[in-house]
Coordinates of C-alpha atoms and ligand atoms in Angstrom, one line a residue:
X1 CA -10.7 -34.6 -11.7
X2 CA -10.2 -38.1 -9.8
X3 CA -10.7 -41.6 -11.2
X4 CA -14.3 -42.1 -8.8
X5 CA -15.3 -39.0 -9.7
X6 CA -14.6 -40.1 -13.8
X7 CA -16.6 -42.9 -13.2
X8 CA -19.2 -41.1 -11.1
X9 CA -20.0 -39.1 -14.5
X10 CA -21.1 -41.9 -16.7
X11 CA -24.1 -42.3 -14.1
X12 CA -26.5 -43.7 -16.7
X13 CA -30.4 -44.2 -16.5
X14 CA -32.2 -41.8 -14.8
X15 CA -29.7 -39.5 -14.7
X16 CA -30.2 -38.6 -18.5
X17 CA -33.4 -38.6 -18.0
X18 CA -33.9 -35.1 -17.0
X19 CA -37.7 -33.3 -17.7
X20 CA -37.6 -31.0 -20.5
X21 CA -40.3 -28.5 -21.4
X22 CA -42.6 -30.0 -24.0
X23 CA -42.4 -29.6 -27.7
X24 CA -45.4 -29.7 -30.4
X25 CA -43.7 -33.2 -31.5
X26 CA -44.8 -36.5 -31.9
X27 CA -47.2 -35.4 -28.4
X28 CA -48.7 -38.4 -26.5
X29 CA -50.7 -37.7 -23.7
X30 CA -50.8 -40.4 -20.7
X31 CA -53.5 -42.8 -21.4
X32 CA -53.2 -42.3 -25.9
X33 CA -52.5 -45.5 -27.7
X34 CA -48.4 -44.5 -28.9
X35 CA -48.5 -44.9 -32.6
X36 CA -45.5 -46.7 -33.9
X37 CA -43.3 -47.2 -37.2
X38 CA -41.1 -50.0 -37.7
X39 CA -38.6 -49.1 -40.5
X40 CA -36.1 -52.7 -41.0
X41 CA -38.8 -55.7 -40.7
X42 CA -35.9 -58.2 -40.3
X43 CA -35.6 -60.7 -37.3
X44 CA -34.6 -57.7 -35.0
X45 CA -36.7 -55.0 -36.7
X46 CA -40.1 -58.1 -35.9
X47 CA -38.2 -58.8 -32.4
X48 CA -38.1 -55.3 -31.3
X49 CA -41.7 -54.5 -32.5
X50 CA -42.7 -57.8 -30.5
X51 CA -40.8 -56.3 -27.4
X52 CA -42.4 -53.0 -27.2
X53 CA -45.7 -54.6 -27.4
X54 CA -44.7 -56.3 -24.6
X55 CA -43.5 -53.1 -22.2
X56 CA -46.8 -51.8 -23.5
X57 CA -50.0 -53.1 -25.3
X58 CA -51.5 -49.6 -25.7
X59 CA -49.7 -49.4 -28.8
X60 CA -50.9 -49.2 -32.6
X61 CA -48.3 -50.1 -35.1
X62 CA -49.7 -47.5 -37.9
X63 CA -46.4 -48.6 -40.8
X64 CA -44.4 -51.0 -41.7
X65 CA -41.0 -49.8 -44.2
X66 CA -38.4 -52.0 -45.7
X67 CA -35.8 -52.3 -48.7
X68 CA -37.5 -55.1 -49.9
X69 CA -41.5 -55.3 -50.6
X70 CA -41.1 -59.0 -49.7
X71 CA -40.2 -58.5 -46.0
X72 CA -43.6 -56.8 -44.8
X73 CA -46.2 -59.1 -45.0
X74 CA -43.9 -61.5 -42.9
X75 CA -43.0 -59.0 -40.3
X76 CA -46.9 -58.0 -40.1
X77 CA -48.3 -61.3 -39.6
X78 CA -45.3 -62.3 -36.8
X79 CA -46.2 -59.3 -35.0
X80 CA -50.0 -59.9 -35.3
X81 CA -49.6 -63.7 -33.7
X82 CA -47.2 -61.8 -30.8
X83 CA -50.2 -59.7 -30.0
X84 CA -52.7 -62.4 -30.3
X85 CA -50.6 -64.5 -27.6
X86 CA -50.0 -61.0 -25.4
X87 CA -53.9 -59.8 -25.5
X88 CA -55.8 -62.4 -27.4
X89 CA -57.4 -62.7 -30.9
X90 CA -60.3 -59.9 -30.9
X91 CA -57.6 -56.9 -29.6
X92 CA -54.4 -58.2 -31.5
X93 CA -55.9 -56.3 -34.5
X94 CA -56.2 -53.0 -32.1
X95 CA -52.1 -53.4 -32.3
X96 CA -51.4 -54.1 -36.1
X97 CA -54.0 -55.2 -38.1
X98 CA -51.5 -57.3 -41.0
X99 CA -54.1 -55.9 -44.1
X100 CA -54.6 -52.3 -42.7
X101 CA -51.0 -51.4 -41.7
X102 CA -49.6 -48.9 -44.3
X103 CA -46.3 -50.7 -46.1
X104 CA -43.6 -49.1 -47.9
X105 CA -40.8 -50.4 -49.5
X106 CA -38.3 -49.5 -51.9
X107 CA -35.1 -46.9 -51.0
X108 CA -37.4 -43.7 -49.7
X109 CA -39.7 -46.4 -48.1
X110 CA -38.3 -44.5 -44.5
X111 CA -39.2 -40.9 -46.3
X112 CA -42.9 -42.6 -47.0
X113 CA -43.2 -44.3 -43.5
X114 CA -42.3 -40.7 -41.7
X115 CA -44.7 -38.5 -43.9
X116 CA -47.3 -40.5 -41.4
X117 CA -49.2 -40.0 -38.2
X118 CA -46.6 -41.7 -35.9
X119 CA -45.2 -41.1 -32.7
X120 CA -42.2 -43.3 -32.4
X121 CA -39.9 -45.1 -34.7
X122 CA -38.3 -48.2 -34.1
X123 CA -34.8 -48.4 -36.4
X124 CA -33.9 -51.5 -36.7
X125 CA -31.7 -51.8 -40.6
X126 CA -28.9 -53.1 -41.4
X127 CA -26.3 -50.6 -39.8
X128 CA -24.7 -48.2 -42.4
X129 CA -28.4 -46.8 -42.7
X130 CA -29.3 -46.1 -38.9
X131 CA -27.5 -42.5 -39.3
X132 CA -29.1 -41.3 -42.4
X133 CA -32.5 -42.4 -40.8
X134 CA -32.0 -41.1 -38.2
X135 CA -31.4 -38.1 -39.6
X136 CA -34.9 -38.3 -41.4
X137 CA -36.5 -39.0 -37.9
X138 CA -35.3 -36.1 -35.8
X139 CA -36.2 -33.9 -38.9
X140 CA -39.9 -35.5 -38.6
X141 CA -39.6 -34.7 -35.4
X142 CA -39.9 -38.6 -33.8
X143 CA -39.1 -40.6 -31.0
X144 CA -37.2 -43.3 -31.8
X145 CA -35.7 -46.6 -30.2
X146 CA -32.4 -47.5 -32.5
X147 CA -30.8 -50.7 -33.0
X148 CA -27.2 -51.2 -31.9
X149 CA -24.9 -49.9 -33.9
X150 CA -25.4 -46.4 -34.6
X151 CA -22.8 -45.5 -37.0
X152 CA -20.4 -47.7 -39.3
X153 CA -17.6 -44.7 -39.3
X154 CA -16.0 -41.5 -37.9
X155 CA -18.1 -39.4 -40.4
X156 CA -21.4 -41.3 -39.3
X157 CA -20.2 -41.1 -35.3
X158 CA -20.3 -37.3 -35.8
X159 CA -23.2 -37.0 -37.4
X160 CA -24.4 -38.6 -34.8
X161 CA -23.6 -36.7 -31.9
X162 CA -24.7 -33.9 -33.2
X163 CA -28.2 -35.4 -34.1
X164 CA -28.1 -36.8 -30.7
X165 CA -28.2 -32.7 -29.8
X166 CA -30.6 -32.0 -32.1
X167 CA -32.8 -34.4 -30.7
X168 CA -32.3 -33.0 -27.1
X169 CA -33.0 -29.7 -28.2
X170 CA -36.4 -30.8 -29.8
X171 CA -37.2 -32.8 -26.8
X172 CA -37.6 -36.2 -28.8
X173 CA -37.0 -39.1 -26.7
X174 CA -34.2 -41.8 -28.3
X175 CA -33.1 -45.4 -26.4
X176 CA -30.8 -47.5 -28.3
X177 CA -30.4 -51.2 -28.4
X178 CA -27.7 -51.6 -26.2
X179 CA -29.8 -53.5 -24.1
X180 CA -27.1 -54.5 -21.3
X181 CA -27.6 -50.6 -19.8
X182 CA -31.6 -52.6 -19.4
X183 CA -31.0 -55.5 -17.2
X184 CA -31.1 -54.9 -13.3
X185 CA -28.1 -56.9 -13.0
X186 CA -25.9 -55.0 -14.9
X187 CA -27.0 -52.0 -13.5
X188 CA -27.1 -53.0 -9.7
X189 CA -23.1 -53.8 -10.5
X190 CA -22.1 -51.3 -12.2
X191 CA -23.6 -49.0 -9.5
X192 CA -21.6 -51.0 -6.9
X193 CA -18.4 -50.5 -9.0
X194 CA -19.0 -46.9 -9.5
X195 CA -19.6 -46.9 -5.9
X196 CA -15.8 -48.3 -5.4
X197 CA -16.9 -51.9 -4.0
X198 CA -13.7 -53.3 -5.7
X199 CA -11.6 -50.2 -5.6
X200 CA -10.2 -48.5 -8.1
X201 CA -11.0 -49.8 -11.6
X202 CA -7.4 -50.9 -12.9
X203 CA -8.5 -52.7 -16.4
X204 CA -11.1 -53.9 -18.3
X205 CA -11.2 -56.7 -20.6
X206 CA -14.2 -57.5 -22.6
X207 CA -15.1 -60.5 -25.0
X208 CA -17.9 -61.2 -28.4
X209 CA -15.8 -64.8 -29.1
X210 CA -19.5 -66.7 -30.7
X211 CA -18.7 -70.1 -32.0
X212 CA -19.8 -69.5 -35.6
X213 CA -18.9 -66.9 -38.4
X214 CA -22.5 -65.4 -39.9
X215 CA -22.4 -66.0 -43.5
X216 CA -22.4 -69.1 -43.8
X217 CA -25.4 -69.1 -44.5
X218 CA -25.2 -66.9 -47.6
X219 CA -28.3 -65.3 -49.2
X220 CA -28.4 -64.9 -52.6
X221 CA -27.2 -65.6 -55.7
X222 CA -24.2 -66.8 -56.6
X223 CA -22.1 -64.9 -59.0
X224 CA -23.9 -61.7 -57.0
X225 CA -21.6 -61.3 -54.3
X226 CA -20.6 -58.1 -55.9
X227 CA -24.0 -56.0 -56.5
X228 CA -25.7 -54.1 -54.2
X229 CA -28.2 -56.2 -53.6
X230 CA -26.7 -59.5 -52.6
X231 CA -24.1 -57.2 -49.5
X232 CA -27.4 -55.1 -48.1
X233 CA -28.6 -58.2 -47.9
X234 CA -25.5 -59.6 -46.4
X235 CA -24.7 -57.1 -44.5
X236 CA -23.5 -58.6 -41.6
X237 CA -20.4 -59.6 -43.9
X238 CA -19.7 -56.7 -45.5
X239 CA -17.4 -53.7 -43.8
X240 CA -19.3 -50.9 -45.4
X241 CA -22.3 -52.3 -44.7
X242 CA -22.1 -53.5 -40.8
X243 CA -18.9 -51.6 -39.5
X244 CA -17.3 -55.1 -39.5
X245 CA -18.5 -57.8 -35.9
X246 CA -16.5 -55.4 -33.1
X247 CA -18.9 -52.4 -34.5
X248 CA -21.9 -54.4 -35.0
X249 CA -21.9 -57.0 -32.7
X250 CA -18.9 -56.5 -29.8
X251 CA -20.1 -53.0 -28.9
X252 CA -22.6 -54.6 -26.7
X253 CA -19.9 -55.9 -24.4
X254 CA -17.5 -52.8 -25.2
X255 CA -20.4 -50.4 -24.1
X256 CA -20.5 -52.6 -20.7
X257 CA -17.4 -51.3 -19.5
X258 CA -17.7 -47.4 -21.1
X259 CA -20.5 -47.7 -19.1
X260 CA -18.7 -48.9 -15.7
X261 CA -15.9 -46.0 -16.5
X262 CA -17.7 -43.7 -17.1
X263 CA -19.4 -43.4 -20.4
X264 CA -17.6 -39.8 -21.7
X265 CA -13.9 -41.3 -20.4
X266 CA -12.8 -42.0 -23.8
X267 CA -9.5 -43.6 -24.5
X268 CA -6.2 -41.4 -24.6
X269 CA -5.1 -43.5 -27.4
X270 CA -5.3 -47.3 -29.1
X271 CA -1.8 -48.6 -28.6
X272 CA -2.5 -52.0 -29.8
X273 CA -5.5 -53.0 -32.9
X274 CA -4.4 -56.5 -34.1
X275 CA -7.0 -58.5 -36.2
X276 CA -7.3 -60.7 -39.7
X277 CA -9.4 -63.2 -41.6
X278 CA -9.5 -66.7 -41.5
X279 CA -8.1 -67.9 -44.7
X280 CA -11.3 -70.0 -45.2
X281 CA -13.5 -67.4 -45.9
X282 CA -13.8 -66.5 -49.7
X283 CA -14.2 -62.9 -50.5
X284 CA -16.7 -61.2 -51.6
X285 CA -19.1 -64.2 -51.0
X286 CA -18.3 -64.5 -47.4
X287 CA -18.0 -60.4 -47.2
X288 CA -14.7 -59.0 -46.7
X289 CA -14.7 -58.6 -42.9
X290 CA -12.0 -59.6 -40.3
X291 CA -13.2 -62.6 -38.5
X292 CA -11.3 -61.6 -35.6
X293 CA -9.8 -58.5 -33.3
X294 CA -7.8 -57.9 -30.3
X295 CA -7.7 -54.2 -29.2
X296 CA -5.7 -52.4 -26.2
X297 CA -6.8 -49.4 -25.1
X298 CA -5.0 -46.6 -23.2
X299 CA -8.2 -45.0 -20.9
X300 CA -5.7 -42.5 -19.5
X301 CA -5.0 -42.6 -15.7
X302 CA -3.0 -46.2 -15.6
X303 CA -6.7 -47.8 -17.1
X304 CA -6.4 -50.2 -19.8
X305 CA -8.9 -51.8 -21.8
X306 CA -8.7 -54.4 -23.8
X307 CA -11.3 -56.2 -26.5
X308 CA -11.5 -59.7 -28.3
X309 CA -14.0 -60.8 -30.5
X310 CA -13.7 -63.3 -33.2
X311 CA -16.6 -65.6 -34.7
X312 CA -15.1 -68.6 -36.0
X313 CA -16.6 -71.9 -36.1
X314 CA -15.7 -74.7 -33.7
X315 CA -14.1 -72.1 -31.4
X316 CA -14.4 -72.1 -27.7
X317 CA -17.2 -68.9 -27.1
X318 CA -16.9 -66.3 -24.6
X319 CA -19.4 -63.6 -24.3
X320 CA -18.9 -61.4 -21.5
X321 CA -16.8 -58.3 -19.7
X322 CA -14.2 -58.7 -16.7
X323 CA -13.1 -55.3 -15.1
X324 CA -10.1 -55.5 -12.6
X325 CA -10.2 -52.8 -9.9
X326 CA -7.8 -52.7 -6.6
X327 CA -10.0 -54.8 -4.2
X328 CA -11.6 -57.3 -6.4
X329 CA -13.0 -58.3 -9.8
X330 CA -16.2 -57.9 -12.0
X331 CA -16.5 -61.4 -13.6
X332 CA -19.5 -64.0 -14.3
X333 CA -22.5 -61.0 -13.6
X334 CA -20.9 -60.8 -9.9
X335 CA -17.8 -59.1 -8.0
X336 CA -15.1 -61.3 -6.7
X337 CA -12.4 -60.8 -4.9
X338 CA -8.9 -61.4 -6.2
X339 CA -8.7 -65.3 -5.6
X340 CA -12.3 -65.6 -7.7
X341 CA -14.7 -65.9 -4.3
X342 CA -17.7 -64.4 -5.0
X343 CA -18.4 -60.9 -2.4
X344 CA -21.5 -59.9 -4.7
X345 CA -24.2 -61.7 -6.8
X346 CA -27.0 -59.4 -8.1
X347 CA -30.8 -60.8 -7.9
X348 CA -32.3 -62.4 -10.7
X349 CA -32.9 -61.0 -13.6
X350 CA -36.7 -58.8 -13.3
X351 CA -37.5 -58.4 -16.8
X352 CA -35.9 -59.7 -20.1
X353 CA -33.7 -56.5 -21.1
X354 CA -35.2 -56.6 -24.5
X355 CA -38.6 -55.5 -23.4
X356 CA -37.3 -53.2 -20.2
X357 CA -35.7 -50.5 -22.8
X358 CA -38.6 -50.2 -24.5
X359 CA -40.9 -50.2 -21.2
X360 CA -38.0 -47.2 -20.4
X361 CA -38.9 -45.7 -23.5
X362 CA -42.8 -45.2 -24.0
X363 CA -43.1 -44.7 -20.3
X364 CA -40.6 -41.6 -20.9
X365 CA -43.0 -40.8 -23.8
X366 CA -46.5 -41.5 -21.6
X367 CA -45.4 -38.6 -18.7
X368 CA -43.3 -36.1 -21.0
X369 CA -39.8 -37.6 -19.4
X370 CA -37.0 -36.8 -21.7
X371 CA -34.8 -39.6 -21.9
X372 CA -31.9 -39.6 -24.7
X373 CA -29.8 -42.2 -24.4
X374 CA -28.0 -42.1 -27.9
X375 CA -24.5 -40.0 -26.6
X376 CA -23.7 -43.5 -24.7
X377 CA -24.0 -45.7 -27.9
X378 CA -21.8 -43.6 -29.7
X379 CA -19.0 -43.1 -27.5
X380 CA -19.3 -46.8 -27.2
X381 CA -19.6 -47.3 -31.2
X382 CA -16.7 -44.8 -31.9
X383 CA -14.3 -46.7 -29.3
X384 CA -15.3 -49.6 -31.5
X385 CA -14.6 -48.1 -35.1
X386 CA -11.7 -46.7 -33.5
X387 CA -9.9 -50.3 -32.7
X388 CA -11.3 -51.6 -36.6
X389 CA -9.0 -48.8 -37.4
X390 CA -6.5 -50.0 -36.1
X391 CA -6.2 -53.7 -36.6
X392 CA -6.9 -52.5 -40.1
X393 CA -4.6 -50.5 -40.8
X394 CA -1.8 -52.5 -37.7
X395 CA -1.6 -48.6 -36.4
X396 CA -1.2 -47.1 -33.2
X397 CA -2.8 -43.4 -33.0
X398 CA -4.2 -40.9 -30.2
X399 CA -8.2 -41.5 -29.8
X400 CA -8.4 -37.3 -30.6
X401 CA -6.9 -37.5 -33.4
X402 CA -9.7 -40.0 -34.9
X403 CA -12.5 -37.5 -33.6
X404 CA -11.4 -35.1 -34.5
X405 CA -9.2 -35.6 -37.7
X406 CA -10.3 -38.6 -39.6
X407 CA -11.9 -38.9 -42.2
X408 CA -12.9 -42.3 -42.2
X409 CA -15.7 -42.8 -44.6
X410 CA -16.4 -46.4 -45.4
X411 CA -19.7 -46.4 -47.9
X412 CA -19.1 -46.8 -51.8
X413 CA -19.1 -43.4 -52.9
X414 CA -21.9 -44.6 -55.4
X415 CA -24.7 -45.1 -53.1
X416 CA -27.0 -42.5 -51.5
X417 CA -28.2 -43.5 -48.4
X418 CA -30.8 -40.9 -48.1
X419 CA -33.2 -42.3 -50.1
X420 CA -32.3 -41.6 -53.5
X421 CA -33.9 -44.5 -56.0
X422 CA -30.8 -47.2 -57.0
X423 CA -29.7 -49.8 -59.2
X424 CA -29.6 -52.6 -56.6
X425 CA -27.4 -54.5 -59.7
X426 CA -24.8 -51.6 -59.3
X427 CA -21.5 -53.0 -58.4
X428 CA -19.4 -52.7 -55.4
X429 CA -16.2 -54.4 -55.4
X430 CA -14.9 -55.1 -52.3
X431 CA -11.3 -56.4 -50.8
X432 CA -10.3 -57.0 -47.2
X433 CA -8.1 -54.9 -45.6
X434 CA -4.7 -55.7 -44.8
X435 CA -2.9 -54.1 -42.0
X436 CA 0.4 -51.9 -43.3
X437 CA -1.3 -51.1 -46.2
X438 CA -4.6 -49.9 -45.3
X439 CA -4.4 -46.3 -45.0
X440 CA -5.7 -44.0 -41.8
X441 CA -7.1 -41.3 -42.9
Ligands
NAD501 N1 -29.6 -55.4 -29.8 C1 -29.9 -56.9 -30.5 O1 -29.0 -57.3 -29.6 C2 -29.3 -57.2 -31.9 C3 -30.3 -57.8 -32.3 C4 -29.8 -59.0 -33.3 C5 -29.5 -57.8 -34.7 N2 -29.5 -56.3 -33.9 C6 -29.3 -54.8 -35.0 O2 -30.4 -54.9 -35.5 C7 -30.0 -54.3 -36.8 C8 -31.1 -55.3 -37.6 O3 -30.4 -56.5 -37.5 P1 -31.3 -58.1 -38.0 O4 -30.4 -59.2 -37.4 O5 -33.1 -57.9 -37.7 O6 -30.9 -57.8 -39.1 P2 -31.9 -58.5 -40.7 O7 -31.5 -58.4 -41.9 O8 -32.8 -59.1 -40.5 O9 -32.8 -57.4 -40.8 C9 -32.6 -55.7 -41.9 C10 -33.7 -55.4 -42.1 O10 -33.6 -54.3 -42.9 C11 -34.3 -54.1 -44.0 N3 -33.3 -53.3 -45.0 C12 -32.3 -53.4 -45.7 N4 -31.4 -52.1 -46.2 C13 -32.7 -50.9 -45.5 C14 -33.4 -49.7 -45.8 N5 -32.3 -48.7 -46.2 N6 -34.3 -49.6 -45.5 C15 -34.8 -50.3 -44.6 N7 -35.1 -51.4 -44.3 C16 -33.8 -51.8 -45.0 C17 -33.8 -55.9 -44.4 O11 -34.6 -56.1 -45.9 C18 -34.0 -56.4 -43.6 O12 -35.9 -57.2 -43.5 C19 -28.9 -54.6 -36.8 O13 -28.2 -53.3 -36.8 C20 -28.3 -55.5 -35.4 O14 -26.5 -55.2 -35.7 C21 -29.2 -55.8 -32.1

């Protein structure tokens, strides 16, 4: 297969939207009020529920779930406030009534939510819970919007590939929070690259270098940093809960390159993985994760991909993607010649991609089309996991080895993610990985 065909195979929106026979699961008629549940009522979950209202106010939020009970009322009120602004005070309670919406907390909150009469679930918990919760969502036969990332390690990633297939077989829609794929400017530019406008693609670089180490505002009592509660409340600082910043955050930019290259075109080898942690970040207060990564992927056929991310304060921010072709460059959300002169700039942003992703999902559910975007997310997610494994270990390896053979499982053995009640004061000692010592398994 030549490089162009590889690229074309990765066409995303639309191609994945093949019509499938309708099943007896989560059935919605065109004009029904779609019944929604939210699991993970933090910043993004609450935001995603509001984005869903903006996309289609003909929904009813019937259940909220969170590990911690104090999150529930806050989220219900915030979503209600947004609904009031969107549809007016009198109709807002048809979307969510903060006093009547079902609220579930504790380790089995997802089970309780899924026992309600719902059509679609927004899952926006810390990354480590996504896979076990999606397993439950598929078993319950519900459509889903899943935040990114979908998996924190190879074991979860493999499980998600299986769940993506199972969801398709059951006729369940699943759309994910890699929102650049729902941005009309990216869609236009990726299509042009796939159509050869900048020639054969030779190399890509992507960056999530933002200006602060998330975690500087640690959430929890000093002296409790080695407990499950502290680590779940400060999930972004802990490798087991977040997957580290390359997986949790930088997956967005890796996903753009994978999309443009053709989402099923996986790396041949992770040739170099570098990373480390700034010396002024005490562990475990600021978690155990690295503060920076730099990875080089051999994508085969001469194509290389470089990925850079860090979160150190007072450094130059750069969150972007760049792709070099034989005839031009994709950079700064435009196509240029090799000297930097614009050869094509897309039109304006038509719809906030955080809203567009929900429009895509809900309109598919209403029309009976079946969309399943999970495989694309997990492909990019697995590439990010491979980068992390190479940086932690300091080793190069074949990507195929990782996908087929690696047994890396970063979830602490004493944590049961499937919902069994656990003591939140349980100790989970962590340490920062040391390249050369961290074992590739
Ligand atoms: N697509 C994007 O641009 C974007 C932006 C921000 C966050 N995110 C993703 O959304 C997810 C959530 O991020 P956030 O910023 O909202 O974090 P957050 O900490 O604000 O929210 C997470 C919520 O999940 C709850 N929670 C923890 N464990 C749970 C469990 N087992 N069951 C139910 N609830 C549980 C927490 O109490 C919290 O309320 C992350 O995966 C993050 O990467 C995506």
